[in-house]
């Protein structure tokens, strides 16, 4: 089954990337106040990145886009488009965008500081810091802990109260404005009474799932632990020491970008007090460059703690303090996060081993915007660093053999490049690219290898079944779909394909 990509397994060579980029670029290299140095990008790389940024706006995928590329402690900025359809002000690295769920990493960093100060322990039950009446924050003998919150395994619902249910049956555009009005009127003090009514969705510490409510709760808990408002804690532990402007309040209202939806119509702000700790912060590309620089340097003990993996999701990904810690094709790690509000989208990642980080801020929200920003970040990383040696060698050998024996080829490459790691989703996407190019036998070979090395993955078997069906191998395709459904009875699309094959 085709899924949203988590990271690129193989992109074209740098020559191929450059060839696909528009020649014109709207590039700004103005420097943030701190750090004071710009990166020494080559003219070729500067043109390539500028072209990607300019092309994103030219293709009407955002009204404005601001990108910060951090390398070796210095930053280069790229901007395109406008901050508002009304004022037509050119976007700069100083304009402020809503960063959505990336806000959760800021709140989690405050928690890391509290842990380092001995105020709280990671495995403390959160009820320890709440008034009586929160017996509901436990299930099957397991109470929600601070670790559960920052690893997204709290089992709390996504939103408390559920602001997306305030206008049932309303068209999406109307629902967004109704939700914004509801949040504008909802009192911050009303969160805990609403939280006391919820039922956990699962046993805590078991399954990752998105929850704004968990991070709102963390903000409340930190206020109770310190006896200070969240905005003060944010300023003390993150903004002032790392050189960021204020991410709350209206002090930079004149620099705030306007947000837009998929149809390029205006969207409401997402800055309500109850949502600050979860998704309500706003920063500029210059702010975020400073944030990533500190993350790359692990500048404080709290930052270092916040990057430690706490919950394994797969052989490729784990979760730290809200950061997803990913394993690259060279087996080294990088950390990433994305976020979206009613009208803005954000993606950022950083690679400590390469002292590289990137943030992309757009004032447009569609179903694909965050993923599109992620793909651009991957392309920029490839432009600057190239593909890992083992991955590039594997690609060359597989192309030369037309994927005739993927298992043997991978083993051959790993003898010279033992660090080579092939992520499930990346192999899956690679197979789909081959299928799209009508190289069906090659797609079968790659998908078959993925299913063989991951026999318990329902999605690997589903994809293999699809490739076999495309190659006319009905019997084996049926067997693969049956195995996929056995592993995941909820695989509805697999059931449809299986029934179709069996009826032929």
PDB file of C-alpha atoms in Angstrom, residues 37 142 155 339 363 376:
ATOM      1  CA  UNK A  37      27.582  34.250  10.215  1.00  0.00           C
ATOM      2  CA  UNK A 142      -1.127   2.058  34.340  1.00  0.00           C
ATOM      3  CA  UNK A 155      -3.687   7.558  25.224  1.00  0.00           C
ATOM      4  CA  UNK A 339       3.227  21.022  12.296  1.00  0.00           C
ATOM      5  CA  UNK A 363       1.552  30.290   5.069  1.00  0.00           C
ATOM      6  CA  UNK A 376      11.909  19.772  -0.201  1.00  0.00           C
TER       7      UNK A 376
END
